[in-house]
Amino acid sequence: MTSTAPRPLALSAAGPLRGTVRVPGDKSISHRALMFAGLAVGESRITGLLEGEDVLATAAAMRAMGAQVERGEDGVWRVHGVGVGGLLQPRTALDMGNSGTSTRLLMGLIASHPITVTFTGDASLSSRPMGRVIDPLTEMGAEFTASPGGRLPLTMRGICPAVPIAYRLPVASAQVKSAVLLAGLNTPGITRVIEPVPTRDHSERMLRGFGAELTVEETAEGRVISITGEAELTPQQIEVPGDPSSAAFWIVAASIVPGSELTIANVGLNPTRAGLVQVLRMMGADITEAQPRIVGGEPVADLIVRHAPLSGIEVPPELAPSMIDEYPILFVAAALAQGRTVARGAEELRVKESDRIAVMAAALEAAGAHVEEVADGLIIDGSGGDPLPGGGTIASRLDHRIAMSMSVAGLACSRPLTIDDVSPVATSYPNFYETLDAVRR
C-alpha cells in the first residue's frame, strides 16, 4: 500500500445538518464475506461491500492465496473460492496497510494451512501487538517469527493438520475469537472458544450461512462457540448492511448540532454492535428506528436522528464490547453533554490503530473540553450544549476514527478546529467528507 501525503482540514460550527445519508457497507461483515467466499467452492456474489482500503487489503490477500476476487462494473463483487484447505502459498508478503482485522483474521485462516506467509503493514499497524492472536494459534500448531513485541513485520507457518483446542478468551475480542474459529475450519475435530463477555457475532452468523457446522451454547462460563473442522463451505449471495460504526459519526453529529435532522439509511443493528445507540438514548438522544428488517441474517433499520440536549451518564462497562470502535465519537458526544460522563471498561482502546484513550484525551483538550484520562477510558465534564472553544490542532495519529470523531467535534466548535491529517479516513469511509459537505447546509 502506498502512503499518501498528509491532508489537513479545519472545521467549525455552521448550520444544521439535514438530509439522508447512506453509509458504506459494514467493514466487519465485508472482511468476512470476502474471506468465507474465498474458502467456498463455487461463485459467491457480494453487494454493498465496503470499498475502503482495509477491505481492499483483504481482497488482495485472498487473491494472492488463490481465490478469484473481482468487482464487476455493476458494483457486485464475485468471488470464486478455493475450498477450505485450498489456500495457496502467496508469492510475496501480504501488505495489510492499516487493517488489523484483515491481519488477525487471515492469521487464523492460514494457521491450519501448510503455507508460510509474511505480513507487513503501515506504521500504525506495525505498532499494534498481535500476541493475542499468536498465543492461541501457536497452541494449534502454527509457528511465528514476529518483530519485537509480537508486531509486524511477521512471518507465520501454518500446519495441517492443526490441533483443535478449547480457548478461553482472556479479554473480550471478536478478532481473536474469529481467528481461532477460522483456524478451526480446516482442523479435524471440534475447536471451541469460550467467551466470558459476548462480542460481535458476525463470524458465527456468516459461517453458519456458508454451511459450517457451528453451535453456540450459553453456560456458566460464558458463551461456548464450537466449530466442526474440515468444513465444506457453499457459495452465497451476500448483501452487506450499512456499517454502524460509520453511522455513529452521523448519529452524534445530528445529536450535537442544533436544528439537525438526519436519516441514516440501511444501518446494521446487530445487538452485539448497537451499544452506542443504547448509550446515546440513555443520554437523551432522539433516535428513531424506521422500517426495521432482516438483511442477510442481520437486523437493519433506517435511523432518524434529531438534535436533542444530552446529559452525562456513567456508561455501563458491560456495553463496551458492543461499541468499542464507537468510544471516540461517544467521547465527543460527552464533551457536549450537560454534566459528567464516565466512560470506562474500554482498555482495548489502548491497542487500536492508536492509543485511542490517550489520543482522544489530547484531542478533546485541544478543542477546549474538560477531560480526565483513566486507565480504561475517559471522564468528561461536558459543555452543556455550548460550543467548544476550538482553535487547536488535532493529531490524528494515522487513525481514521480519531480523524472522523474530531471532524464531528469541529462542527460544534466556535473557532476552527484543525485535524492534521484526514487521509486515513479512506481506510473505512472514502466519501465521508463529500457526504459531510452534502448535509451541512
mmCIF file of N, CA and C in Angstrom, residues 363-432:
data_model
loop_
_atom_site.group_PDB
_atom_site.id
_atom_site.type_symbol
_atom_site.label_atom_id
_atom_site.label_comp_id
_atom_site.label_asym_id
_atom_site.label_seq_id
_atom_site.Cartn_x
_atom_site.Cartn_y
_atom_site.Cartn_z
ATOM 1 N N ALA A 363 -6.842 15.234 22.089
ATOM 2 C CA ALA A 363 -7.593 15.916 21.040
ATOM 3 C C ALA A 363 -8.719 16.767 21.627
ATOM 4 N N LEU A 364 -9.467 16.198 22.558
ATOM 5 C CA LEU A 364 -10.575 16.950 23.150
ATOM 6 C C LEU A 364 -10.066 18.125 23.977
ATOM 7 N N GLU A 365 -8.938 17.942 24.656
ATOM 8 C CA GLU A 365 -8.351 19.064 25.390
ATOM 9 C C GLU A 365 -7.934 20.177 24.429
ATOM 10 N N ALA A 366 -7.401 19.790 23.280
ATOM 11 C CA ALA A 366 -7.022 20.791 22.282
ATOM 12 C C ALA A 366 -8.236 21.543 21.746
ATOM 13 N N ALA A 367 -9.403 20.895 21.793
ATOM 14 C CA ALA A 367 -10.637 21.544 21.353
ATOM 15 C C ALA A 367 -11.272 22.373 22.462
ATOM 16 N N GLY A 368 -10.740 22.253 23.677
ATOM 17 C CA GLY A 368 -11.261 23.039 24.786
ATOM 18 C C GLY A 368 -12.163 22.297 25.737
ATOM 19 N N ALA A 369 -12.245 20.978 25.617
ATOM 20 C CA ALA A 369 -13.084 20.179 26.518
ATOM 21 C C ALA A 369 -12.346 19.890 27.820
ATOM 22 N N HIS A 370 -13.111 19.534 28.839
ATOM 23 C CA HIS A 370 -12.558 19.195 30.149
ATOM 24 C C HIS A 370 -12.545 17.671 30.292
ATOM 25 N N VAL A 371 -11.350 17.083 30.303
ATOM 26 C CA VAL A 371 -11.192 15.632 30.191
ATOM 27 C C VAL A 371 -10.205 15.133 31.243
ATOM 28 N N GLU A 372 -10.546 13.987 31.840
ATOM 29 C CA GLU A 372 -9.611 13.290 32.717
ATOM 30 C C GLU A 372 -9.377 11.894 32.155
ATOM 31 N N GLU A 373 -8.120 11.556 31.894
ATOM 32 C CA GLU A 373 -7.787 10.229 31.363
ATOM 33 C C GLU A 373 -7.600 9.244 32.499
ATOM 34 N N VAL A 374 -8.227 8.063 32.373
ATOM 35 C CA VAL A 374 -8.011 6.962 33.304
ATOM 36 C C VAL A 374 -7.551 5.752 32.499
ATOM 37 N N ALA A 375 -7.173 4.690 33.187
ATOM 38 C CA ALA A 375 -6.551 3.555 32.501
ATOM 39 C C ALA A 375 -7.446 2.956 31.425
ATOM 40 N N ASP A 376 -8.758 2.916 31.676
ATOM 41 C CA ASP A 376 -9.659 2.207 30.765
ATOM 42 C C ASP A 376 -10.725 3.110 30.160
ATOM 43 N N GLY A 377 -10.444 4.406 30.074
ATOM 44 C CA GLY A 377 -11.427 5.291 29.466
ATOM 45 C C GLY A 377 -11.192 6.742 29.804
ATOM 46 N N LEU A 378 -12.254 7.552 29.700
ATOM 47 C CA LEU A 378 -12.186 8.979 29.982
ATOM 48 C C LEU A 378 -13.335 9.405 30.889
ATOM 49 N N ILE A 379 -13.081 10.421 31.698
ATOM 50 C CA ILE A 379 -14.116 11.105 32.463
ATOM 51 C C ILE A 379 -14.191 12.517 31.895
ATOM 52 N N ILE A 380 -15.382 12.903 31.430
ATOM 53 C CA ILE A 380 -15.535 14.138 30.667
ATOM 54 C C ILE A 380 -16.617 15.003 31.295
ATOM 55 N N ASP A 381 -16.294 16.245 31.568
ATOM 56 C CA ASP A 381 -17.277 17.231 32.021
ATOM 57 C C ASP A 381 -17.718 18.030 30.810
ATOM 58 N N GLY A 382 -18.989 17.858 30.450
ATOM 59 C CA GLY A 382 -19.478 18.419 29.207
ATOM 60 C C GLY A 382 -19.742 19.912 29.256
ATOM 61 N N SER A 383 -19.959 20.479 28.077
ATOM 62 C CA SER A 383 -20.158 21.923 27.911
ATOM 63 C C SER A 383 -21.596 22.345 28.131
ATOM 64 N N GLY A 384 -22.496 21.369 28.343
ATOM 65 C CA GLY A 384 -23.908 21.702 28.497
ATOM 66 C C GLY A 384 -24.577 22.082 27.199
ATOM 67 N N GLY A 385 -23.976 21.692 26.088
ATOM 68 C CA GLY A 385 -24.541 22.018 24.785
ATOM 69 C C GLY A 385 -23.947 23.248 24.160
ATOM 70 N N ASP A 386 -23.170 24.027 24.924
ATOM 71 C CA ASP A 386 -22.495 25.194 24.348
ATOM 72 C C ASP A 386 -21.366 24.740 23.438
ATOM 73 N N PRO A 387 -21.047 25.505 22.397
ATOM 74 C CA PRO A 387 -19.928 25.119 21.525
ATOM 75 C C PRO A 387 -18.623 25.027 22.310
ATOM 76 N N LEU A 388 -17.764 24.119 21.884
ATOM 77 C CA LEU A 388 -16.414 24.069 22.427
ATOM 78 C C LEU A 388 -15.613 25.236 21.854
ATOM 79 N N PRO A 389 -14.563 25.697 22.567
ATOM 80 C CA PRO A 389 -13.791 26.842 22.053
ATOM 81 C C PRO A 389 -13.141 26.582 20.700
ATOM 82 N N GLY A 390 -12.598 25.370 20.493
ATOM 83 C CA GLY A 390 -11.886 25.099 19.246
ATOM 84 C C GLY A 390 -10.591 25.875 19.177
ATOM 85 N N GLY A 391 -10.119 26.075 17.952
ATOM 86 C CA GLY A 391 -8.907 26.852 17.748
ATOM 87 C C GLY A 391 -7.622 26.060 17.798
ATOM 88 N N GLY A 392 -7.685 24.773 18.188
ATOM 89 C CA GLY A 392 -6.476 23.972 18.299
ATOM 90 C C GLY A 392 -6.216 23.129 17.067
ATOM 91 N N THR A 393 -5.116 22.391 17.115
ATOM 92 C CA THR A 393 -4.768 21.443 16.053
ATOM 93 C C THR A 393 -4.731 20.043 16.649
ATOM 94 N N ILE A 394 -5.363 19.117 15.962
ATOM 95 C CA ILE A 394 -5.525 17.747 16.436
ATOM 96 C C ILE A 394 -4.561 16.828 15.706
ATOM 97 N N ALA A 395 -3.859 15.987 16.450
ATOM 98 C CA ALA A 395 -3.025 14.944 15.851
ATOM 99 C C ALA A 395 -3.864 13.682 15.702
ATOM 100 N N SER A 396 -4.140 13.284 14.464
ATOM 101 C CA SER A 396 -4.996 12.115 14.239
ATOM 102 C C SER A 396 -4.249 10.795 14.392
ATOM 103 N N ARG A 397 -2.923 10.826 14.405
ATOM 104 C CA ARG A 397 -2.093 9.639 14.641
ATOM 105 C C ARG A 397 -2.397 8.506 13.657
ATOM 106 N N LEU A 398 -2.650 8.837 12.412
ATOM 107 C CA LEU A 398 -2.915 7.845 11.357
ATOM 108 C C LEU A 398 -4.139 6.991 11.658
ATOM 109 N N ASP A 399 -5.072 7.526 12.458
ATOM 110 C CA ASP A 399 -6.226 6.759 12.924
ATOM 111 C C ASP A 399 -7.497 7.357 12.334
ATOM 112 N N HIS A 400 -8.165 6.583 11.485
ATOM 113 C CA HIS A 400 -9.349 7.083 10.792
ATOM 114 C C HIS A 400 -10.454 7.495 11.743
ATOM 115 N N ARG A 401 -10.646 6.755 12.841
ATOM 116 C CA ARG A 401 -11.744 7.085 13.756
ATOM 117 C C ARG A 401 -11.442 8.353 14.562
ATOM 118 N N ILE A 402 -10.184 8.595 14.859
ATOM 119 C CA ILE A 402 -9.823 9.852 15.513
ATOM 120 C C ILE A 402 -10.127 11.015 14.572
ATOM 121 N N ALA A 403 -9.724 10.886 13.323
ATOM 122 C CA ALA A 403 -9.933 11.968 12.355
ATOM 123 C C ALA A 403 -11.418 12.269 12.183
ATOM 124 N N MET A 404 -12.259 11.236 12.023
ATOM 125 C CA MET A 404 -13.686 11.492 11.827
ATOM 126 C C MET A 404 -14.348 11.991 13.100
ATOM 127 N N SER A 405 -13.975 11.430 14.249
ATOM 128 C CA SER A 405 -14.575 11.872 15.514
ATOM 129 C C SER A 405 -14.295 13.352 15.758
ATOM 130 N N MET A 406 -13.055 13.768 15.539
ATOM 131 C CA MET A 406 -12.711 15.160 15.794
ATOM 132 C C MET A 406 -13.228 16.083 14.695
ATOM 133 N N SER A 407 -13.495 15.539 13.505
ATOM 134 C CA SER A 407 -14.193 16.334 12.490
ATOM 135 C C SER A 407 -15.596 16.663 12.954
ATOM 136 N N VAL A 408 -16.268 15.678 13.559
ATOM 137 C CA VAL A 408 -17.599 15.927 14.120
ATOM 138 C C VAL A 408 -17.507 16.936 15.262
ATOM 139 N N ALA A 409 -16.497 16.805 16.117
ATOM 140 C CA ALA A 409 -16.312 17.786 17.187
ATOM 141 C C ALA A 409 -16.145 19.192 16.620
ATOM 142 N N GLY A 410 -15.452 19.301 15.487
ATOM 143 C CA GLY A 410 -15.261 20.604 14.865
ATOM 144 C C GLY A 410 -16.563 21.289 14.503
ATOM 145 N N LEU A 411 -17.603 20.496 14.206
ATOM 146 C CA LEU A 411 -18.905 21.068 13.867
ATOM 147 C C LEU A 411 -19.554 21.758 15.062
ATOM 148 N N ALA A 412 -19.007 21.533 16.265
ATOM 149 C CA ALA A 412 -19.541 22.134 17.486
ATOM 150 C C ALA A 412 -18.494 23.012 18.157
ATOM 151 N N CYS A 413 -17.607 23.607 17.361
ATOM 152 C CA CYS A 413 -16.558 24.488 17.888
ATOM 153 C C CYS A 413 -16.773 25.922 17.406
ATOM 154 N N SER A 414 -16.534 26.889 18.304
ATOM 155 C CA SER A 414 -16.694 28.299 17.948
ATOM 156 C C SER A 414 -15.636 28.749 16.947
ATOM 157 N N ARG A 415 -14.407 28.297 17.146
ATOM 158 C CA ARG A 415 -13.317 28.642 16.240
ATOM 159 C C ARG A 415 -12.886 27.393 15.480
ATOM 160 N N PRO A 416 -12.279 27.540 14.319
ATOM 161 C CA PRO A 416 -11.905 26.361 13.525
ATOM 162 C C PRO A 416 -11.036 25.383 14.311
ATOM 163 N N LEU A 417 -11.368 24.116 14.183
ATOM 164 C CA LEU A 417 -10.586 23.031 14.763
ATOM 165 C C LEU A 417 -9.879 22.335 13.601
ATOM 166 N N THR A 418 -8.562 22.244 13.663
ATOM 167 C CA THR A 418 -7.781 21.694 12.554
ATOM 168 C C THR A 418 -7.341 20.277 12.873
ATOM 169 N N ILE A 419 -7.674 19.334 11.986
ATOM 170 C CA ILE A 419 -7.172 17.964 12.085
ATOM 171 C C ILE A 419 -5.958 17.888 11.168
ATOM 172 N N ASP A 420 -4.835 17.416 11.708
ATOM 173 C CA ASP A 420 -3.589 17.490 10.953
ATOM 174 C C ASP A 420 -3.569 16.623 9.713
ATOM 175 N N ASP A 421 -4.354 15.522 9.724
ATOM 176 C CA ASP A 421 -4.321 14.605 8.577
ATOM 177 C C ASP A 421 -5.602 13.777 8.565
ATOM 178 N N VAL A 422 -6.452 14.012 7.572
ATOM 179 C CA VAL A 422 -7.682 13.232 7.448
ATOM 180 C C VAL A 422 -7.577 12.162 6.373
ATOM 181 N N SER A 423 -6.401 11.997 5.767
ATOM 182 C CA SER A 423 -6.259 10.988 4.712
ATOM 183 C C SER A 423 -6.524 9.563 5.202
ATOM 184 N N PRO A 424 -6.252 9.199 6.491
ATOM 185 C CA PRO A 424 -6.555 7.830 6.924
ATOM 186 C C PRO A 424 -8.032 7.459 6.863
ATOM 187 N N VAL A 425 -8.917 8.452 6.739
ATOM 188 C CA VAL A 425 -10.353 8.168 6.667
ATOM 189 C C VAL A 425 -10.671 7.250 5.485
ATOM 190 N N ALA A 426 -9.847 7.294 4.455
ATOM 191 C CA ALA A 426 -10.082 6.447 3.275
ATOM 192 C C ALA A 426 -10.038 4.960 3.601
ATOM 193 N N THR A 427 -9.438 4.573 4.724
ATOM 194 C CA THR A 427 -9.380 3.151 5.048
ATOM 195 C C THR A 427 -10.758 2.571 5.322
ATOM 196 N N SER A 428 -11.713 3.393 5.801
ATOM 197 C CA SER A 428 -13.022 2.845 6.158
ATOM 198 C C SER A 428 -14.191 3.615 5.557
ATOM 199 N N TYR A 429 -13.985 4.901 5.182
ATOM 200 C CA TYR A 429 -15.133 5.703 4.750
ATOM 201 C C TYR A 429 -14.656 6.703 3.697
ATOM 202 N N PRO A 430 -14.411 6.223 2.472
ATOM 203 C CA PRO A 430 -13.762 7.063 1.466
ATOM 204 C C PRO A 430 -14.486 8.365 1.142
ATOM 205 N N ASN A 431 -15.838 8.397 1.204
ATOM 206 C CA ASN A 431 -16.550 9.621 0.820
ATOM 207 C C ASN A 431 -17.144 10.349 2.027
ATOM 208 N N PHE A 432 -16.521 10.205 3.191
ATOM 209 C CA PHE A 432 -17.044 10.829 4.404
ATOM 210 C C PHE A 432 -17.168 12.345 4.252
#
